Coordinates of C-alpha atoms and ligand atoms in Angstrom, one line a residue:
M1 CA 10.5 -15.2 16.9
I2 CA 9.3 -11.6 17.2
V3 CA 11.0 -9.8 20.1
T4 CA 11.2 -6.1 21.2
T5 CA 14.0 -3.8 20.2
K6 CA 14.5 -3.2 23.9
Q7 CA 15.4 -6.9 24.3
L8 CA 17.8 -6.8 21.3
F9 CA 19.5 -3.6 22.6
E10 CA 20.1 -5.3 26.0
V11 CA 22.3 -7.8 24.1
A12 CA 23.9 -5.3 21.7
Y13 CA 24.7 -2.3 23.9
G14 CA 28.4 -1.2 23.6
E15 CA 29.3 -4.3 21.6
F16 CA 27.6 -4.3 18.3
A17 CA 24.7 -2.6 16.4
V18 CA 21.6 -4.4 15.2
G19 CA 20.8 -3.8 11.5
A20 CA 17.4 -2.2 10.9
Y21 CA 16.3 -2.8 7.3
N22 CA 13.2 -1.5 5.5
I23 CA 10.9 -3.8 3.5
N24 CA 8.2 -3.0 1.0
N25 CA 7.8 -6.3 -1.0
A26 CA 8.2 -10.0 -1.0
E27 CA 11.6 -10.1 -2.6
Q28 CA 13.0 -7.7 0.0
T29 CA 11.4 -9.8 2.8
M30 CA 12.9 -13.1 1.5
G31 CA 16.4 -11.6 0.9
L32 CA 16.3 -10.0 4.4
F33 CA 15.4 -13.2 6.2
R34 CA 17.9 -15.3 4.2
G35 CA 20.8 -12.8 4.7
N36 CA 20.2 -12.6 8.5
I37 CA 20.0 -16.4 8.9
D38 CA 23.1 -16.9 6.6
S39 CA 25.0 -14.5 8.9
Q40 CA 23.3 -15.7 12.1
A41 CA 22.2 -12.3 13.1
P42 CA 19.2 -10.9 15.0
F43 CA 17.7 -8.0 13.1
I44 CA 15.0 -5.3 12.9
I45 CA 12.4 -5.2 10.1
Q46 CA 11.4 -1.6 9.5
I47 CA 8.1 -0.6 8.0
S48 CA 7.7 3.0 7.0
R49 CA 4.3 4.8 6.5
G50 CA 5.1 4.7 2.8
A51 CA 5.6 1.0 2.9
R52 CA 2.3 0.5 4.8
G53 CA 0.4 2.3 2.0
Y54 CA 2.4 0.8 -1.0
T55 CA 0.4 -2.4 -1.3
D56 CA -1.4 -2.7 2.0
K57 CA -0.2 -3.0 5.6
S58 CA -1.8 -6.4 5.8
F59 CA 0.4 -7.6 3.0
L60 CA 3.5 -6.7 4.9
E61 CA 2.2 -8.4 8.0
G62 CA 1.3 -11.5 6.0
M63 CA 4.8 -11.6 4.3
I64 CA 6.6 -11.3 7.6
R65 CA 4.5 -14.0 9.3
A66 CA 5.2 -16.3 6.3
A67 CA 8.9 -15.6 6.4
G68 CA 8.9 -16.2 10.2
D69 CA 7.3 -19.6 9.5
L70 CA 9.9 -20.4 6.8
F71 CA 12.8 -19.3 9.0
P72 CA 11.7 -20.4 12.5
E73 CA 15.2 -19.7 14.0
A74 CA 15.0 -16.0 13.1
I75 CA 15.0 -13.5 15.9
F76 CA 13.7 -10.1 14.9
A77 CA 11.7 -7.0 16.0
V78 CA 8.9 -5.5 13.8
H79 CA 9.3 -1.8 14.0
L80 CA 7.4 1.2 12.6
D81 CA 9.9 3.6 11.0
H82 CA 9.2 7.4 11.4
G83 CA 5.7 7.1 12.8
T84 CA 3.2 9.8 13.6
E85 CA 1.3 9.7 16.9
E86 CA -1.8 8.3 15.1
V87 CA 0.1 5.6 13.2
C88 CA 2.0 4.6 16.3
Y89 CA -1.3 3.9 18.1
E90 CA -2.5 1.9 15.1
C91 CA 0.6 -0.3 15.2
I92 CA 0.6 -0.6 19.0
D93 CA -3.0 -1.7 19.0
S94 CA -2.5 -4.1 16.1
G95 CA -0.6 -6.5 18.4
F96 CA 1.9 -7.2 15.6
Y97 CA 4.5 -4.5 15.9
S98 CA 6.9 -5.0 18.8
S99 CA 8.5 -1.5 18.4
V100 CA 7.4 1.9 17.1
M101 CA 9.3 5.1 16.3
I102 CA 7.5 8.3 17.2
D103 CA 9.1 11.0 15.1
A104 CA 8.1 14.3 16.5
S105 CA 11.5 15.8 15.9
H106 CA 10.1 18.6 13.7
E107 CA 8.1 19.9 16.7
E108 CA 9.4 22.2 19.4
F109 CA 11.2 20.5 22.3
E110 CA 8.3 20.6 24.8
E111 CA 5.8 19.4 22.2
N112 CA 8.1 16.6 21.1
I113 CA 8.3 15.5 24.7
A114 CA 4.6 15.7 25.2
I115 CA 3.8 13.6 22.1
T116 CA 6.5 11.1 22.8
K117 CA 5.4 10.6 26.4
R118 CA 1.8 9.9 25.3
V119 CA 3.1 7.2 22.9
V120 CA 5.4 5.7 25.4
D121 CA 2.6 5.4 28.0
R122 CA 0.4 3.6 25.5
A123 CA 3.1 1.4 24.1
H124 CA 4.5 0.3 27.4
E125 CA 1.0 -0.9 28.5
K126 CA 1.4 -3.5 25.6
N127 CA 5.1 -4.2 26.0
V128 CA 5.9 -2.4 22.8
S129 CA 9.3 -0.5 22.7
V130 CA 9.5 3.1 21.7
E131 CA 12.2 4.9 19.7
A132 CA 12.0 8.7 19.7
E133 CA 14.0 11.4 17.8
L134 CA 15.6 14.6 18.9
G135 CA 17.4 16.9 16.4
M136 CA 16.8 17.0 12.7
L137 CA 18.6 14.9 10.1
G138 CA 19.3 16.4 6.7
G139 CA 17.6 15.0 3.6
V140 CA 14.0 13.8 3.5
E141 CA 12.2 12.1 6.4
E142 CA 9.0 10.8 4.8
D143 CA 7.2 14.1 4.0
V144 CA 9.4 16.3 6.2
V145 CA 12.3 17.9 4.4
G146 CA 15.2 18.8 6.7
E147 CA 16.6 21.9 5.0
N148 CA 18.3 23.1 8.2
P149 CA 19.3 19.9 9.9
C150 CA 20.2 20.6 13.5
L151 CA 22.4 18.2 15.5
T152 CA 21.2 16.7 18.8
D153 CA 22.1 18.6 21.9
P154 CA 23.4 16.1 24.5
E155 CA 22.0 18.1 27.5
E156 CA 18.6 18.2 25.8
A157 CA 18.9 14.5 25.0
E158 CA 19.4 13.7 28.7
E159 CA 16.3 15.7 29.7
F160 CA 14.3 14.3 26.8
I161 CA 15.1 10.7 27.8
D162 CA 14.4 11.2 31.5
R163 CA 11.1 13.0 30.9
T164 CA 9.6 10.7 28.1
G165 CA 10.7 7.3 29.3
C166 CA 11.5 6.3 25.7
D167 CA 13.5 3.1 25.1
S168 CA 15.9 4.4 22.5
L169 CA 16.8 7.7 20.9
A170 CA 17.5 8.6 17.3
C171 CA 20.1 11.3 17.3
A172 CA 21.1 13.7 14.5
I173 CA 24.8 13.2 14.3
G174 CA 25.6 14.4 10.8
T175 CA 24.0 11.7 8.6
S176 CA 21.0 12.2 6.4
H177 CA 18.5 10.0 4.5
G178 CA 18.8 9.0 0.9
A179 CA 21.6 8.6 -1.6
Y180 CA 23.1 12.0 -1.3
K181 CA 24.8 12.5 2.1
F182 CA 27.9 14.4 3.1
S183 CA 28.0 16.8 0.3
G184 CA 30.9 18.6 2.0
T185 CA 33.5 17.2 4.3
Q186 CA 31.1 16.2 7.1
G187 CA 31.2 12.8 8.9
I188 CA 29.6 11.3 12.0
H189 CA 29.8 13.5 15.0
F190 CA 31.3 11.0 17.5
D191 CA 31.7 13.8 20.1
I192 CA 27.9 14.0 20.4
L193 CA 27.6 10.2 21.0
D194 CA 30.4 10.4 23.6
E195 CA 28.7 13.1 25.5
I196 CA 25.3 11.4 25.5
K197 CA 26.9 8.2 26.6
A198 CA 28.6 10.0 29.5
R199 CA 25.3 11.5 30.5
K200 CA 23.2 8.4 30.0
P201 CA 25.4 5.3 30.2
G202 CA 23.7 2.2 29.0
F203 CA 21.0 4.0 27.0
P204 CA 20.5 2.8 23.4
L205 CA 21.0 5.3 20.6
V206 CA 19.9 4.9 17.0
M207 CA 21.6 6.1 13.8
H208 CA 19.3 6.9 10.9
G209 CA 20.6 7.6 7.4
S210 CA 23.3 4.9 7.7
S211 CA 23.5 3.6 4.1
S212 CA 27.0 3.6 2.6
V213 CA 25.9 4.2 -1.0
P214 CA 28.7 2.0 -2.4
P215 CA 30.5 3.9 -5.3
E216 CA 30.7 0.7 -7.3
E217 CA 27.0 0.1 -7.0
V218 CA 26.3 3.7 -8.1
A219 CA 28.7 3.3 -11.1
R220 CA 27.0 0.1 -12.3
I221 CA 23.6 1.8 -12.0
N222 CA 24.8 4.7 -14.1
E223 CA 26.5 2.4 -16.7
A224 CA 23.1 0.7 -17.0
G225 CA 21.2 3.9 -17.8
G226 CA 20.8 5.4 -14.3
K227 CA 21.7 9.0 -13.4
L228 CA 22.8 9.2 -9.8
I229 CA 25.2 12.1 -9.8
G230 CA 27.1 12.9 -6.6
A231 CA 25.7 10.1 -4.6
A232 CA 27.7 9.3 -1.4
G233 CA 27.1 7.6 1.9
V234 CA 28.4 6.8 5.4
N235 CA 31.8 5.2 5.8
T236 CA 31.1 1.6 6.9
A237 CA 34.3 1.7 9.0
E238 CA 32.4 4.1 11.3
Y239 CA 29.6 1.6 12.2
L240 CA 31.5 -0.3 14.9
P241 CA 33.0 2.9 16.5
A242 CA 29.4 4.2 16.7
A243 CA 28.3 0.9 18.2
K244 CA 31.0 1.1 20.9
R245 CA 29.6 4.5 21.8
G246 CA 26.1 3.2 22.4
V247 CA 24.5 3.1 18.9
C248 CA 22.5 -0.1 19.1
K249 CA 20.5 0.3 15.9
V250 CA 21.8 1.3 12.4
N251 CA 19.1 2.1 9.8
I252 CA 19.8 1.0 6.2
D253 CA 17.2 1.4 3.4
T254 CA 18.8 3.3 0.5
D255 CA 21.5 0.7 0.0
G256 CA 18.9 -2.0 -0.5
R257 CA 17.2 0.2 -3.1
L258 CA 20.5 0.5 -4.9
V259 CA 20.9 -3.3 -5.1
W260 CA 17.4 -3.6 -6.5
T261 CA 18.0 -0.8 -9.1
R262 CA 21.3 -2.2 -10.3
V263 CA 20.1 -5.8 -10.6
H264 CA 17.0 -4.8 -12.6
R265 CA 18.6 -2.2 -14.8
E266 CA 21.4 -4.6 -15.7
H267 CA 19.0 -7.5 -16.3
F268 CA 16.8 -5.6 -18.7
R269 CA 19.7 -3.9 -20.4
D270 CA 21.4 -7.3 -21.1
N271 CA 18.1 -9.1 -21.8
P272 CA 16.0 -6.6 -23.8
E273 CA 13.7 -9.3 -25.0
D274 CA 12.9 -10.5 -21.5
I275 CA 9.6 -9.8 -19.7
D276 CA 9.8 -12.4 -17.0
F277 CA 10.5 -10.3 -13.9
R278 CA 11.2 -13.5 -11.8
A279 CA 14.7 -13.8 -13.3
P280 CA 15.9 -10.4 -11.9
G281 CA 13.7 -11.0 -8.9
R282 CA 15.6 -14.2 -8.0
K283 CA 19.0 -12.6 -8.6
Y284 CA 17.9 -9.7 -6.4
M285 CA 16.9 -12.0 -3.6
D286 CA 20.3 -13.7 -3.7
E287 CA 22.2 -10.4 -3.9
Y288 CA 20.1 -8.7 -1.2
A289 CA 20.7 -11.7 1.1
A290 CA 24.5 -11.4 0.5
F291 CA 24.3 -7.6 1.0
I292 CA 22.5 -8.0 4.4
A293 CA 25.0 -10.6 5.5
S294 CA 27.9 -8.3 4.6
R295 CA 26.3 -5.4 6.5
N296 CA 25.8 -7.6 9.6
E297 CA 29.5 -8.4 9.5
L298 CA 30.3 -4.7 9.6
L299 CA 27.9 -4.0 12.3
G300 CA 29.1 -6.9 14.5
S301 CA 25.7 -8.5 14.7
A302 CA 26.7 -11.5 12.5
G303 CA 27.1 -14.5 14.8
Q304 CA 25.0 -13.0 17.6
L305 CA 21.8 -14.9 17.0
E306 CA 22.5 -17.5 19.7
A307 CA 23.3 -14.8 22.2
A308 CA 20.1 -13.0 21.4
R309 CA 18.1 -16.3 21.7
K310 CA 19.6 -17.0 25.1
H311 CA 18.8 -13.5 26.3
V312 CA 15.2 -13.5 25.2
T313 CA 14.5 -17.1 26.4
N314 CA 16.1 -16.4 29.8
G315 CA 13.5 -13.7 30.3
G316 CA 15.3 -10.6 29.0
A317 CA 12.6 -8.0 29.7
Ligands
G3H401 O1 13.5 7.2 6.5 C1 13.1 6.9 5.4 C2 13.2 5.4 5.0 O2 14.2 5.2 4.1 C3 11.8 5.0 4.4 O3 11.6 5.5 3.2 O4 9.4 6.5 3.5 O5 10.3 6.1 1.2 O6 9.6 4.2 2.6 P1 10.1 5.6 2.6
13P402 P1 19.2 5.5 4.5 O1 18.5 6.4 3.6 O2 20.6 6.0 4.7 O3 19.2 4.1 4.1 O4 18.5 5.6 6.0 C1 17.4 4.9 6.2 C2 16.7 5.3 7.5 O5 17.2 6.0 8.3 C3 15.3 4.8 7.7 O6 14.7 5.3 8.9
ZN403 ZN1 15.2 7.3 9.3

């Protein structure tokens, strides 16, 4: 059942975070649904603009609909990741997406507010939830490179939320996208979360750039011919403390790419005569499902499927 992120956050707030996982292809989609059903977790499927253009956006929609039919007990939101104003409108008007992210974080404060407010007005007419972003993450956000990441200012966050009417806010709290985070001694800025929570109690926050980049995964990729030097991610022990401070959505994409890369590199290294990509594809689906279930345990969303179902069927707005 497709639900809005707003509905999921009403269940999660202050208790656990919902995993938000990106998909690009059929194997990711199958692994994602299986892992969430195995761990009995509600979840968020994220579609980036890059994903929409990889095969075609209609393929993604078709795959998600097919997976929803195969796993009728699944409860999930379909969310546009890092949207522009134009792509947000496309997704809102499609009738398929239940949530969009308008990412105007690279604009000046007033312009970010104006763009976000326009998207919120149009989305809310169609019961679509809106995530906005304030502050700049390090690393690469689609085609925007954050060379000078700036952390979210809690006072600005309060004003931004009040003036835009957005349903959740992605905050820059020290994480960055991709496989190379925390080059120094940085970590998550819990103080920023605490201050936003004090100003806007009950308001859902979002953490981007949350992959943990497991060292053993990186080591296996490198042993199988990869070259990921200095890769490092978020400490997974920080997921729940963030959730307790109002982070309801934790975005994980890079870790799934690492699983894919490790499985395929090892398979073709160990089976150099092989050309049947379904063998590593099957292994990847199994391993990705297990990975998703393990993340849901760490986020506290594992075992929350029934609570989510009760909430949405009892008319959670
Ligand atoms: O924030 C970026 C996400 O990991 C999506 O990545 O734009 O390469 O699909 P992508
Ligand atoms: P990672 O690169 O840490 O997986 O972050 C993904 C993300 O924030 C997608 O919006
Ligand atoms: Zn992101």
